[in-house]
Coordinates of C-alpha atoms in Angstrom, one line a residue:
M1 CA 0.0 0.0 0.0
N2 CA 1.7 3.2 -1.1
A3 CA 1.5 6.7 0.4
T4 CA -1.3 7.7 -2.0
S5 CA -3.3 4.6 -0.9
T6 CA -2.7 5.4 2.7
Q7 CA -4.2 8.8 2.2
H8 CA -7.0 7.7 -0.1
P9 CA -7.6 4.0 0.7
K10 CA -10.1 2.1 -1.5
V11 CA -12.4 -0.4 0.3
V12 CA -14.5 -2.7 -1.8
V13 CA -17.5 -4.4 -0.1
I14 CA -18.7 -7.4 -2.0
G15 CA -22.2 -8.0 -0.7
A16 CA -23.2 -4.4 0.1
G17 CA -26.8 -5.4 0.3
S18 CA -25.9 -7.5 3.3
L19 CA -27.4 -5.4 6.1
F20 CA -25.1 -7.1 8.6
F21 CA -22.2 -5.1 7.3
G22 CA -23.3 -2.7 4.5
R23 CA -24.8 0.0 6.7
Q24 CA -21.9 -0.2 9.2
S25 CA -19.3 0.2 6.5
I26 CA -20.9 3.4 5.4
W27 CA -20.8 4.7 9.0
Q28 CA -17.2 4.0 9.5
M29 CA -15.9 5.1 6.1
V30 CA -17.6 8.4 6.7
H31 CA -16.7 8.7 10.4
S32 CA -13.0 7.8 10.2
P33 CA -10.5 10.5 9.2
Y34 CA -8.2 7.7 8.0
L35 CA -10.8 6.4 5.6
N36 CA -13.1 9.3 4.6
Q37 CA -10.8 10.7 2.0
G38 CA -10.8 7.4 0.1
T39 CA -13.2 5.3 -1.9
L40 CA -16.0 3.0 -0.8
A41 CA -17.0 0.7 -3.6
L42 CA -20.2 -1.2 -3.1
V43 CA -21.0 -4.4 -5.0
D44 CA -24.2 -6.4 -5.0
T45 CA -25.9 -8.6 -7.6
D46 CA -29.3 -7.2 -6.7
E47 CA -29.4 -3.9 -8.6
E48 CA -32.3 -2.4 -6.7
R49 CA -30.6 -3.0 -3.3
L50 CA -27.3 -1.8 -4.6
S51 CA -28.7 1.5 -5.9
K52 CA -30.3 2.1 -2.5
M53 CA -27.0 1.5 -0.6
V54 CA -25.0 3.7 -3.1
K55 CA -27.5 6.5 -2.7
L56 CA -27.5 6.1 1.1
A57 CA -23.7 6.3 1.2
E58 CA -23.7 9.4 -1.0
M59 CA -26.3 11.1 1.2
V60 CA -24.4 10.3 4.4
A61 CA -21.0 11.4 3.0
K62 CA -22.5 14.7 1.7
E63 CA -24.4 15.4 5.0
N64 CA -21.2 14.9 6.9
N65 CA -19.1 17.0 4.5
V66 CA -16.5 14.4 3.7
S67 CA -14.9 13.8 0.3
L68 CA -15.5 10.0 0.4
K69 CA -15.9 8.8 -3.1
I70 CA -18.7 6.3 -3.6
E71 CA -18.7 3.7 -6.4
G72 CA -21.3 0.9 -7.1
S73 CA -21.6 -2.0 -9.5
V74 CA -23.3 -5.3 -9.9
D75 CA -20.1 -6.5 -11.5
R76 CA -17.2 -6.7 -9.0
R77 CA -14.6 -6.6 -11.7
Q78 CA -15.5 -3.1 -12.5
V79 CA -14.6 -1.7 -9.1
L80 CA -11.8 -4.1 -8.0
P81 CA -8.9 -2.4 -9.8
G82 CA -7.0 -0.2 -7.3
A83 CA -8.6 -1.8 -4.2
D84 CA -6.6 -1.8 -1.0
F85 CA -9.1 -3.9 0.9
V86 CA -11.8 -6.3 -0.3
V87 CA -14.4 -7.3 2.3
L88 CA -16.4 -10.4 1.4
S89 CA -19.9 -10.1 3.1
F90 CA -22.4 -11.7 0.8
A91 CA -24.9 -14.5 1.4
E92 CA -27.5 -15.0 -1.3
E93 CA -30.9 -16.0 0.1
S94 CA -29.1 -17.0 3.3
V95 CA -32.2 -16.9 5.5
K96 CA -34.1 -19.2 3.2
Y97 CA -31.4 -21.8 2.9
R98 CA -30.3 -21.8 6.5
G99 CA -34.0 -22.5 7.3
I100 CA -33.9 -25.5 4.9
D101 CA -30.7 -26.7 6.5
C102 CA -32.1 -26.5 9.9
Q103 CA -35.5 -28.1 9.1
V104 CA -34.0 -31.1 7.2
S105 CA -31.4 -31.6 10.0
L106 CA -34.2 -31.5 12.7
K107 CA -36.0 -34.2 10.7
Y108 CA -33.1 -36.4 11.6
G109 CA -32.7 -35.3 15.2
I110 CA -30.0 -32.6 14.8
R111 CA -31.0 -29.3 16.4
M112 CA -29.3 -26.1 15.1
C113 CA -30.1 -22.7 16.6
S114 CA -28.0 -20.9 13.9
G115 CA -27.0 -23.5 11.4
D116 CA -24.3 -21.5 9.6
T117 CA -21.0 -22.9 10.9
I118 CA -21.2 -26.4 12.4
G119 CA -23.5 -29.4 11.7
P120 CA -25.1 -30.0 8.3
G121 CA -25.9 -26.3 8.1
G122 CA -22.3 -25.2 8.3
I123 CA -21.2 -27.8 5.7
F124 CA -23.9 -26.8 3.3
R125 CA -23.5 -23.1 3.8
A126 CA -19.9 -23.7 2.6
M127 CA -21.3 -25.7 -0.3
R128 CA -23.2 -22.6 -1.4
E129 CA -20.8 -19.8 -0.5
L130 CA -17.3 -21.1 -0.9
P131 CA -17.3 -21.6 -4.7
V132 CA -18.4 -17.9 -5.1
I133 CA -15.7 -16.8 -2.7
M134 CA -13.0 -18.6 -4.7
E135 CA -14.4 -17.0 -7.9
C136 CA -13.9 -13.6 -6.2
A137 CA -10.4 -14.7 -5.2
K138 CA -9.5 -15.3 -8.8
D139 CA -10.7 -11.8 -9.8
I140 CA -8.8 -10.2 -6.9
E141 CA -5.6 -12.1 -7.9
E142 CA -6.0 -10.7 -11.4
L143 CA -7.2 -7.1 -10.8
C144 CA -5.9 -6.1 -7.4
P145 CA -3.4 -8.7 -6.2
D146 CA -1.9 -6.5 -3.4
A147 CA -5.3 -6.0 -1.7
W148 CA -6.0 -7.4 1.7
V149 CA -9.0 -9.8 1.5
I150 CA -11.2 -10.0 4.6
N151 CA -13.7 -12.8 4.7
Y152 CA -16.8 -11.9 6.8
I153 CA -18.9 -14.8 5.6
N154 CA -19.7 -17.9 7.7
P155 CA -18.5 -20.5 8.2
S156 CA -15.6 -18.1 8.8
T157 CA -13.0 -20.8 9.5
V158 CA -13.9 -22.9 6.5
H159 CA -13.6 -19.9 4.2
G160 CA -10.5 -18.6 5.9
I161 CA -8.7 -22.0 5.5
A162 CA -9.8 -22.2 1.8
L163 CA -8.4 -18.7 1.0
H164 CA -5.2 -19.5 2.8
R165 CA -4.6 -22.9 1.1
Y166 CA -6.2 -22.5 -2.3
A167 CA -5.4 -18.8 -3.0
P168 CA -2.0 -18.6 -1.3
K169 CA -0.8 -15.6 -3.3
L170 CA -3.5 -13.4 -1.7
K171 CA -3.2 -11.6 1.6
S172 CA -6.2 -12.7 3.6
F173 CA -7.7 -13.3 7.0
A174 CA -11.2 -14.0 8.3
L175 CA -13.4 -12.2 10.8
C176 CA -16.3 -12.6 13.1
D177 CA -18.0 -9.7 14.9
S178 CA -18.5 -11.5 18.2
H179 CA -15.1 -10.5 19.6
H180 CA -14.9 -6.9 18.6
M181 CA -12.2 -5.2 20.7
P182 CA -12.1 -3.3 23.1
H183 CA -15.8 -3.9 23.7
K184 CA -15.4 -7.6 24.4
K185 CA -12.8 -7.0 27.0
A186 CA -14.8 -4.2 28.6
Y187 CA -17.8 -6.6 28.8
Y188 CA -15.8 -9.1 30.8
A189 CA -14.3 -6.3 33.0
V190 CA -17.8 -5.5 34.1
R191 CA -18.6 -9.1 34.9
A192 CA -15.3 -9.4 36.7
E193 CA -16.4 -6.5 38.9
I194 CA -13.4 -4.5 37.8
I195 CA -15.7 -1.7 36.6
E196 CA -19.5 -1.0 37.0
N197 CA -20.2 -0.3 33.3
T198 CA -18.3 -0.5 30.0
S199 CA -18.0 3.3 29.8
Q200 CA -15.5 3.1 32.6
F201 CA -13.1 0.9 30.7
T202 CA -9.8 2.7 30.3
E203 CA -6.4 1.9 28.8
E204 CA -5.0 1.6 32.4
I205 CA -7.6 -1.1 33.1
N206 CA -6.9 -2.7 29.7
Q207 CA -3.2 -3.0 30.6
K208 CA -3.9 -4.5 34.0
F209 CA -6.5 -7.1 32.8
D210 CA -4.7 -10.2 31.5
F211 CA -7.4 -11.6 29.3
R212 CA -6.8 -14.5 26.9
I213 CA -9.3 -16.0 24.4
A214 CA -8.6 -18.6 21.8
G215 CA -10.3 -21.4 19.8
V216 CA -11.9 -22.2 16.5
N217 CA -14.3 -19.4 15.5
H218 CA -17.6 -19.6 17.3
F219 CA -16.0 -22.2 19.6
T220 CA -13.8 -19.9 21.6
W221 CA -13.0 -19.9 25.3
L222 CA -11.7 -17.5 27.9
L223 CA -8.6 -19.4 29.0
K224 CA -7.2 -16.8 31.4
A225 CA -8.7 -13.8 33.2
E226 CA -6.5 -12.1 35.8
Y227 CA -6.7 -8.5 37.1
E228 CA -3.5 -7.2 38.8
G229 CA -2.5 -10.9 39.3
K230 CA -5.8 -12.1 40.8
N231 CA -7.8 -14.8 39.0
V232 CA -11.2 -13.2 38.2
M233 CA -12.6 -16.2 36.2
P234 CA -14.8 -17.4 39.1
T235 CA -16.2 -13.8 39.5
I236 CA -17.1 -13.7 35.8
A237 CA -18.7 -17.1 36.0
E238 CA -20.7 -16.2 39.1
A239 CA -22.0 -13.1 37.3
M240 CA -23.2 -15.3 34.5
R241 CA -24.9 -17.7 36.9
K242 CA -26.8 -14.8 38.5
L243 CA -27.8 -13.5 35.1
A244 CA -29.1 -16.9 34.1
G245 CA -32.1 -16.5 36.3
D246 CA -33.3 -13.4 34.5
E247 CA -32.1 -13.9 30.9
N248 CA -35.4 -15.1 29.5
N249 CA -37.7 -12.5 31.1
G250 CA -37.4 -10.1 28.1
G251 CA -35.1 -9.1 25.3
D252 CA -34.2 -11.2 22.3
R253 CA -36.2 -14.4 22.2
G254 CA -34.5 -15.8 19.2
A255 CA -33.0 -19.3 19.2
K256 CA -29.4 -18.1 19.3
A257 CA -30.2 -15.9 22.4
L258 CA -32.0 -18.4 24.7
F259 CA -30.4 -19.7 27.9
N260 CA -26.9 -18.4 26.9
D261 CA -25.9 -17.3 30.4
A262 CA -27.1 -20.6 32.0
I263 CA -25.3 -22.6 29.3
T264 CA -22.1 -20.4 29.8
Y265 CA -22.1 -21.2 33.5
E266 CA -22.8 -24.9 33.0
L267 CA -19.9 -25.2 30.6
Y268 CA -17.7 -23.3 33.0
D269 CA -18.8 -25.7 35.8
I270 CA -17.7 -28.7 33.6
F271 CA -14.5 -27.4 32.0
G272 CA -13.3 -24.6 34.4
I273 CA -13.1 -22.0 31.6
I274 CA -15.8 -19.8 30.1
P275 CA -17.1 -20.0 26.5
T276 CA -17.0 -16.6 24.9
C277 CA -19.4 -17.1 22.0
T278 CA -22.1 -19.2 23.7
A279 CA -24.8 -18.3 21.1
H280 CA -22.9 -20.5 18.7
T281 CA -20.8 -22.7 21.0
K282 CA -24.0 -24.3 22.4
E283 CA -24.5 -25.7 18.9
Y284 CA -21.0 -27.2 18.7
V285 CA -21.5 -29.5 21.7
R286 CA -23.9 -32.3 21.8
Y287 CA -25.3 -31.7 25.3
W288 CA -28.4 -29.7 24.2
Q289 CA -29.4 -31.9 21.3
G290 CA -32.1 -33.6 23.3
L291 CA -30.5 -37.0 23.0
G292 CA -30.2 -37.8 26.7
K293 CA -32.3 -40.5 28.4
T294 CA -33.0 -38.1 31.3
A295 CA -34.0 -34.4 31.1
D296 CA -31.4 -31.7 31.6
T297 CA -32.1 -28.5 33.6
I298 CA -31.6 -26.5 30.3
P299 CA -33.9 -27.6 27.5
P300 CA -32.7 -28.7 24.1
L301 CA -31.8 -26.0 21.6
S302 CA -34.5 -24.1 19.8
I303 CA -34.4 -24.0 16.0
W304 CA -33.4 -21.2 13.8
E305 CA -36.5 -19.1 13.1
T306 CA -36.7 -18.4 9.4
E307 CA -39.8 -16.2 9.3
D308 CA -38.6 -14.0 12.2
R309 CA -35.4 -13.5 10.4
Y310 CA -37.2 -12.4 7.3
Q311 CA -39.0 -9.9 9.4
R312 CA -35.8 -8.5 10.9
H313 CA -34.4 -8.0 7.4
D314 CA -37.6 -6.3 6.3
E315 CA -37.3 -3.9 9.2
M316 CA -33.7 -3.1 8.3
W317 CA -34.6 -2.4 4.7
K318 CA -37.5 -0.2 5.9
Q319 CA -35.0 1.9 7.9
V320 CA -32.9 2.3 4.7
D321 CA -35.9 3.3 2.7
D322 CA -36.9 5.8 5.4
F323 CA -33.5 7.5 5.3
L324 CA -33.7 7.7 1.5
A325 CA -37.2 9.1 1.6
G326 CA -36.5 11.6 4.3
N327 CA -38.8 10.0 6.8
I328 CA -35.8 9.8 9.0
P329 CA -33.4 12.7 8.6
I330 CA -30.1 11.7 7.0
A331 CA -28.5 13.8 9.7
D332 CA -29.5 11.1 12.2
Y333 CA -27.7 8.3 10.3
M334 CA -24.5 8.5 12.4
S335 CA -26.4 8.1 15.7
P336 CA -27.8 4.5 15.6
F337 CA -24.7 2.9 14.1
G338 CA -21.1 2.7 15.2
P339 CA -17.8 1.0 14.6
D340 CA -17.7 -2.4 12.9
H341 CA -15.0 -5.0 13.4
A342 CA -13.9 -5.1 9.8
T343 CA -13.7 -1.4 9.2
D344 CA -12.2 -0.8 12.6
I345 CA -9.4 -3.2 11.6
I346 CA -9.0 -1.5 8.2
E347 CA -8.8 1.9 9.9
N348 CA -6.2 0.5 12.3
M349 CA -4.1 -0.9 9.4
V350 CA -4.3 2.3 7.3
G351 CA -3.6 4.6 10.2
N352 CA -1.0 2.3 11.8
L353 CA -2.8 2.8 15.1
G354 CA -1.2 -0.2 16.9
K355 CA -4.5 -1.6 18.2
K356 CA -5.1 -5.3 18.9
F357 CA -8.0 -7.3 17.4
F358 CA -9.3 -10.8 17.3
I359 CA -8.7 -12.3 13.9
N360 CA -9.2 -15.8 12.5
T361 CA -5.8 -16.8 11.2
L362 CA -3.0 -19.4 11.5
N363 CA -2.1 -20.2 15.1
Q364 CA 1.7 -19.7 14.6
G365 CA 2.5 -21.0 18.1
A366 CA 0.0 -18.8 20.0
V367 CA -1.7 -21.8 21.5
T368 CA 1.3 -23.9 22.4
N369 CA -0.3 -27.4 22.3
M370 CA -2.0 -27.0 18.9
N371 CA -0.5 -27.1 15.4
N372 CA 1.0 -23.9 14.0
D373 CA -1.3 -24.2 11.0
S374 CA -4.5 -24.6 13.1
F375 CA -6.9 -21.8 12.0
L376 CA -8.0 -20.1 15.2
E377 CA -9.5 -16.9 16.5
L378 CA -6.7 -15.1 18.3
L379 CA -5.9 -11.7 19.6
C380 CA -3.4 -10.2 17.1
D381 CA -1.3 -7.2 16.4
V382 CA -2.5 -6.0 13.0
D383 CA -0.8 -3.8 10.5
M384 CA -0.3 -3.6 6.7
D385 CA 2.0 -6.6 7.0
G386 CA -0.8 -8.7 8.4
A387 CA -1.9 -10.3 11.7
K388 CA 0.6 -11.5 14.3
P389 CA -1.1 -13.7 17.0
L390 CA -0.2 -12.9 20.6
H391 CA 0.9 -15.7 23.0
V392 CA -2.0 -17.6 24.7
G393 CA -0.6 -20.7 26.3
E394 CA -2.1 -24.2 26.3
M395 CA -5.6 -25.2 25.3
P396 CA -7.0 -27.4 28.2
R397 CA -7.4 -31.1 27.5
G398 CA -11.0 -32.0 26.6
I399 CA -11.6 -28.6 25.0
R400 CA -8.5 -29.2 22.8
G401 CA -9.9 -32.5 21.6
M402 CA -13.2 -30.9 20.6
Q403 CA -11.3 -28.1 18.9
E404 CA -9.4 -30.6 16.8
L405 CA -12.6 -32.5 15.8
V406 CA -14.2 -29.2 14.7
L407 CA -11.0 -28.2 12.7
D408 CA -11.0 -31.6 11.0
T409 CA -14.7 -31.1 10.1
H410 CA -13.9 -27.7 8.7
E411 CA -10.8 -28.8 6.8
L412 CA -12.7 -31.8 5.2
T413 CA -15.5 -29.4 4.2
V414 CA -13.0 -27.2 2.4
E415 CA -11.5 -30.2 0.6
A416 CA -15.0 -31.6 -0.3
V417 CA -16.2 -28.3 -1.7
L418 CA -13.1 -27.3 -3.7
E419 CA -12.2 -30.8 -4.9
Q420 CA -15.9 -31.4 -5.6
S421 CA -15.6 -34.7 -3.8
Y422 CA -18.7 -36.6 -2.6
E423 CA -16.5 -38.9 -0.6
K424 CA -15.0 -36.0 1.4
L425 CA -18.4 -34.4 1.8
R426 CA -19.7 -37.6 3.4
R427 CA -16.5 -37.8 5.5
A428 CA -16.9 -34.2 6.7
M429 CA -20.6 -34.9 7.6
L430 CA -19.6 -38.0 9.6
T431 CA -16.7 -36.3 11.4
D432 CA -19.0 -33.4 12.4
P433 CA -19.8 -33.5 16.2
L434 CA -23.5 -33.2 15.7
V435 CA -24.0 -36.2 13.4
S436 CA -24.5 -39.6 15.0
S437 CA -25.9 -41.9 12.3
I438 CA -24.3 -42.9 8.9
S439 CA -27.8 -43.5 7.4
D440 CA -29.1 -40.2 8.6
A441 CA -26.0 -38.4 7.3
D442 CA -26.5 -39.9 3.8
K443 CA -30.1 -38.9 3.8
I444 CA -29.4 -35.4 4.9
I445 CA -26.8 -35.0 2.1
H446 CA -29.2 -36.3 -0.5
E447 CA -32.1 -34.1 0.6
L448 CA -30.1 -30.9 0.9
L449 CA -28.5 -31.5 -2.5
E450 CA -31.9 -31.8 -4.0
L451 CA -33.5 -28.8 -2.1
E452 CA -30.6 -26.5 -2.6
R453 CA -29.8 -27.3 -6.3
K454 CA -30.3 -23.7 -7.3
M455 CA -27.4 -22.6 -5.1
I456 CA -24.9 -25.5 -5.5
P457 CA -22.6 -25.8 -8.6
D458 CA -24.0 -28.0 -11.3
I459 CA -21.0 -30.4 -11.2
W460 CA -22.5 -32.0 -8.1
Y461 CA -25.4 -33.1 -10.2
K462 CA -23.6 -34.4 -13.4
D463 CA -23.6 -38.0 -12.2
R464 CA -26.7 -38.5 -9.9
L465 CA -25.3 -41.9 -8.9
Q466 CA -22.6 -40.1 -6.9
Y467 CA -25.1 -39.2 -4.1
N468 CA -27.9 -41.8 -4.6

């Protein structure tokens, strides 16, 4: 990245109509003095949604009197030249197909509250998304080979491994928004009774709080929590235990949100460390699959709610339409949004700010008893040379074994999708921790291939005998 790029960075967002990231990227590109003299290029295959996001970005930039240049195209190749960063954030008809994944899996006794990373849902989301990611990678290699590629699409580990191994010339890493710093650390500082609320989190407290998280994305654990040399892990766990009694009396009633504090405490009680992404981690373990002969205190997982998710997306688009129509003043745009993990990291890299962030990348010795090439979510120093994981220590036995099983599932999924191997697809499904029947696995594969034919490459259907 040359001096001109540093002053005028170009960020391309592929999947701008994804409201998970599109609206946030506009906020930060306008807000940041390190980014708002550059270019935000928005790409989406839905022309109507793209035009709305481009117009919204132009209005926000104008209202805030910044010279941010806005580009838009349904063809990524038109805007990739000159890119310094390319953020992958697309998921075509994701709500619909995650619903299909979850309902077919439920038919065979597999309960998924999210269905986008582990279980049949994680495998088949990669079947749908990874081929498109690798097509993007080829275009990036050709048109902007020096750009940093940031994968923001689940399953994050699967796609991160694939980019690293099958597009090794590209500079890439993968992200998840669940460990956005410093907010994540401030959250635990409150529960450790170091501070009363997150607004009191300071750099001094940050330095005194030795806080180490590691693991496969969505299966991460707080391995150490010490403040001024005192172990505050039990205090954090006790806070979660107390919260568990009230967590379902209001707020988010979605499947991913239910019983998270109670599950967090129960996993701490078993393993002595705290899961840090419980909304997903509860789906990685088999305890709440409803397979026990006796009832647990915490009920089996609820299932991903397709219709409710459609409603949430509709509400998000209504907000965009209201900004465009003037029903909500564009001057108010900067209020409801805030920093996003991806654009925070881009700002940090461009500005050489020296901040630390959680990134999905190669272990490189950070977790001392896992392989150097294990693809883990780790706190890193990040600059224009890439992510450098900070020392963590050992992953406890038990948790480490489950981590390795998840990694094997993810790596087999990568190989299955990119080698178009039915044998490895079946092997990935039968390695997955949620699958407990060979016959069921075969039926799930067959049914999902049929139901998701629109989204899966034709080569999987050339010889129907391969999955009959």
